[in-house]
XYZ file of C-alpha atoms in Angstrom:
214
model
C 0.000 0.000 0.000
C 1.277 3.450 -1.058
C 2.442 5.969 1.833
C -0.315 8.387 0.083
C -3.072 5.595 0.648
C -2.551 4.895 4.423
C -4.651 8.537 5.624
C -7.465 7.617 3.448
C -7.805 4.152 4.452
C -8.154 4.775 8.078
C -10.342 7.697 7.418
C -12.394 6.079 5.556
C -12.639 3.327 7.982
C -13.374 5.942 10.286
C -15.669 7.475 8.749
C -17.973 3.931 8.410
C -17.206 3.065 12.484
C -16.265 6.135 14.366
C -15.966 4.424 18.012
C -15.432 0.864 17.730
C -14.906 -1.133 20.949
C -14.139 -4.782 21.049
C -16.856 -7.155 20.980
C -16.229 -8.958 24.072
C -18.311 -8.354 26.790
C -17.641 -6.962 30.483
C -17.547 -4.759 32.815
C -14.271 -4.350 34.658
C -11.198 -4.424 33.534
C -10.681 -7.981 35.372
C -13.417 -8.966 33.360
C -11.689 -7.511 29.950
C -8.260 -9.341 31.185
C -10.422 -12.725 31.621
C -12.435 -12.622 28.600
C -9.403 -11.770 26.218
C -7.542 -14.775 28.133
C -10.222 -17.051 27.456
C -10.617 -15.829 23.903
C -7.311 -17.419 21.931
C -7.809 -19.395 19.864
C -11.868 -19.078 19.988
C -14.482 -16.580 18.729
C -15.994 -13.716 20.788
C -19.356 -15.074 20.845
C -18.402 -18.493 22.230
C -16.300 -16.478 25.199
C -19.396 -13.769 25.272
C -21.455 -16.863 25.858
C -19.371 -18.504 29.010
C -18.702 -15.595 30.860
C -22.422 -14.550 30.734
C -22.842 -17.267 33.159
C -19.527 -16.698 34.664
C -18.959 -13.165 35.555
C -22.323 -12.707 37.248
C -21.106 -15.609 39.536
C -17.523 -14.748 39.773
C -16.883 -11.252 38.237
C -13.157 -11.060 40.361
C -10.288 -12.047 40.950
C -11.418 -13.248 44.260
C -14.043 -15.083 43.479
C -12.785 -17.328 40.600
C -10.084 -18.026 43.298
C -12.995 -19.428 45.351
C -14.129 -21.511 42.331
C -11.220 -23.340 41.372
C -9.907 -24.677 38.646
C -12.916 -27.239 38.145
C -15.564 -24.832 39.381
C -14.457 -22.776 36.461
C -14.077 -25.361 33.944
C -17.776 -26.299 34.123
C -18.360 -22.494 33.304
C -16.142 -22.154 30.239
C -16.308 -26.028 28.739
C -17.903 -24.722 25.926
C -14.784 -22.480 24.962
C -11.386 -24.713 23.455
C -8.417 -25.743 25.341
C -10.808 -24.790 28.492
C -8.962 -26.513 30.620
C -5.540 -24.908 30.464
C -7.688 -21.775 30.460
C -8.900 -22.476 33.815
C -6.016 -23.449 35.328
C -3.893 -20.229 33.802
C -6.989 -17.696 34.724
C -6.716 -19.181 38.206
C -3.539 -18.549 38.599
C -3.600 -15.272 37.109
C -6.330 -14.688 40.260
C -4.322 -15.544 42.667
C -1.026 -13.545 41.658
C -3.425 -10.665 41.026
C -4.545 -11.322 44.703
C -1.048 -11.372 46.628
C 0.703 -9.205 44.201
C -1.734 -6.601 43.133
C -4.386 -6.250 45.586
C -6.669 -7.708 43.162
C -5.924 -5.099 40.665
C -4.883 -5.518 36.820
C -1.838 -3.869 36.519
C -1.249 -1.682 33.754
C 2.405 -1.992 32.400
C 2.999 -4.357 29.774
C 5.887 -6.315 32.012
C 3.382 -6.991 35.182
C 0.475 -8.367 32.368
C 2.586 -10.643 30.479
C 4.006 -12.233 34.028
C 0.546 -13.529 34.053
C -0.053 -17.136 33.292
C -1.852 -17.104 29.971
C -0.985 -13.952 28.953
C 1.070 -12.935 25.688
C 1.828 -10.080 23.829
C -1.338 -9.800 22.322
C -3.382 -10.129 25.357
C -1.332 -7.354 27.223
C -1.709 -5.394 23.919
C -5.543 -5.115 24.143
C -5.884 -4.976 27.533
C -3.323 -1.789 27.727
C -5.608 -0.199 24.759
C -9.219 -0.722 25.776
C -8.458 -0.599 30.102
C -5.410 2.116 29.596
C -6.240 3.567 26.378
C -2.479 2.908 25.120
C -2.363 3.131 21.549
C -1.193 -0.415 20.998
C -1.829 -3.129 18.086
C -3.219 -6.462 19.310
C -2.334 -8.621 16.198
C -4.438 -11.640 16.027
C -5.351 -13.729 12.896
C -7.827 -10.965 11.176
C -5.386 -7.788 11.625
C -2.293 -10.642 10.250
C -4.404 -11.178 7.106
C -5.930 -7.394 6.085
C -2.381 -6.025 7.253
C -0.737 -8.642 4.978
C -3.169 -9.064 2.298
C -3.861 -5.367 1.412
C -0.423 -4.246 1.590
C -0.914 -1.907 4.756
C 1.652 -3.537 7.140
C 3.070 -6.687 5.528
C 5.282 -9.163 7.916
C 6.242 -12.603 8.370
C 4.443 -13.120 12.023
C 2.160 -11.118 14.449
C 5.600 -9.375 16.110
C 6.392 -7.998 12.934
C 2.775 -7.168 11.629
C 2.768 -5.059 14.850
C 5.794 -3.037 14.697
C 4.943 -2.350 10.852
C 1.656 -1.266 11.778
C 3.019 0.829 14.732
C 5.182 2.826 12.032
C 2.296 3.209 9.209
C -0.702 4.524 11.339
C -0.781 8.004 11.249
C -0.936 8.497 15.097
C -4.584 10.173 14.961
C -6.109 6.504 14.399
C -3.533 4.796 16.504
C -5.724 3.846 19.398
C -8.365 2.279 17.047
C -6.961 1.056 14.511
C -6.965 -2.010 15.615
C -10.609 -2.343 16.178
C -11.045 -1.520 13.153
C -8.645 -4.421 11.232
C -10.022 -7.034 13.421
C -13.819 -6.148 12.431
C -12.723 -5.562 8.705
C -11.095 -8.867 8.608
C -13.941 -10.598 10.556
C -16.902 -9.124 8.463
C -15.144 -7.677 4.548
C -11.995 -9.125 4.602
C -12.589 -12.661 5.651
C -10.377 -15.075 5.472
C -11.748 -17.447 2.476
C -12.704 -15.214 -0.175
C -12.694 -11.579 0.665
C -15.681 -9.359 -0.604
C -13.834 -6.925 -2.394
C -17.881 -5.703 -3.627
C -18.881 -4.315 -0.915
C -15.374 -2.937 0.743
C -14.999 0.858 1.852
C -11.256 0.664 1.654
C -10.812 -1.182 -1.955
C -9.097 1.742 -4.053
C -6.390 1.564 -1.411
C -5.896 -1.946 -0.781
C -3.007 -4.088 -2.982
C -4.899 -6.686 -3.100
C -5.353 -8.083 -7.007
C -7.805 -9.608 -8.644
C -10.226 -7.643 -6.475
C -13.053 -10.883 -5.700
C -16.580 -9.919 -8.072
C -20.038 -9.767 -6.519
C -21.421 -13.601 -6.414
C -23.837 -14.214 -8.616
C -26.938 -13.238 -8.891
């Protein structure tokens, strides 16, 4: 993607989606660290469906302590690789507990200490709890960055840095929001639909995919 194109892309996406948030729910920023924890590897809905029976049960740090590790598996089954989930998230409680008075912390180094917890994780938690303007690279920012020529790179670490250069700092703290719903809803993985994209007369991506059929 041209230098020239980068402005008008995220204006554009702008434009569409002026205040996107993430589509997890919650209601605390324990909650937010939880439900992005419990969300690799799995879709928003399926965690957005668990912790609606969860969090009105155990909604802290304390009280998923007080579950367990199979108190909370029977809450999150549903969701894959539950149960090293529920035995990282439980862990994560109780180092929150005796290191942090029960409080998330919010420096990059103290989140990705917790058990569970990677780059990406600490990424969105330090953008939507501490409104840092950081790039949580999963698999739908990855593809858009790579497949429309916006931040192109080998892995997530690199994806992330490129896109940390490009965005003109005005969109910084949402531009991630809005890759991830671009790649879940336009840009989708299989077969993009170049039709009905905002963005398309900046994206690299050739031959641009035709309407379907009639």
């Amino acid at each position: 993607m041209k230098d020239a194109d980068v402005e008008p892309f995220f204006a554009t996406l702008q434009a569409a989606n002026p205040s996107p948030e993430t589509e997890l729910e919650y209601t605390s920023v324990f909650e937010l660290l939880a439900a992005v924890l419990l969300s690799a590897q799995a879709t928003d809905a399926g965690v957005n469906k668990a912790t609606r029976r969860l969090f009105p049960v155990a909604g802290t740090p304390q009280k998923i302590l007080a579950l367990g590790v199979e108190g909370l598996e029977g809450y999150i089954k549903t969701i894959g690789l539950y149960r090293t989930k529920a035995r990282n998230l439980v862990e994560t409680c109780r180092i929150l507990v005796e290191k942090h008075d029960g409080k998330v912390p919010g420096t990059r180094e103290e989140l990705e200490a917790l058990p569970g917890v990677g780059r990406k994780t600490a990424n969105v938690v330090l953008n939507v709890a501490f409104g840092e303007p950081t790039m949580a690279v999963d698999t739908h920012i990855f593809r858009v960055s790579n497949r429309t020529g916006l931040a192109p790179g080998k892995d997530p670490l690199q994806v992330e840095l490129k896109l940390l250069e490009r965005v003109p700092p005005k969109y910084l703290h949402d531009a991630h929001h809005w890759l991830i719903l671009h790649g879940r809803y336009v840009c989708v993985a299989r077969l993009p639909q170049c039709w009905r994209c905002a963005v398309r007369a900046y994206c690299d991506y050739e031959p641009k995919t035709p309407p379907p059929a009639a």
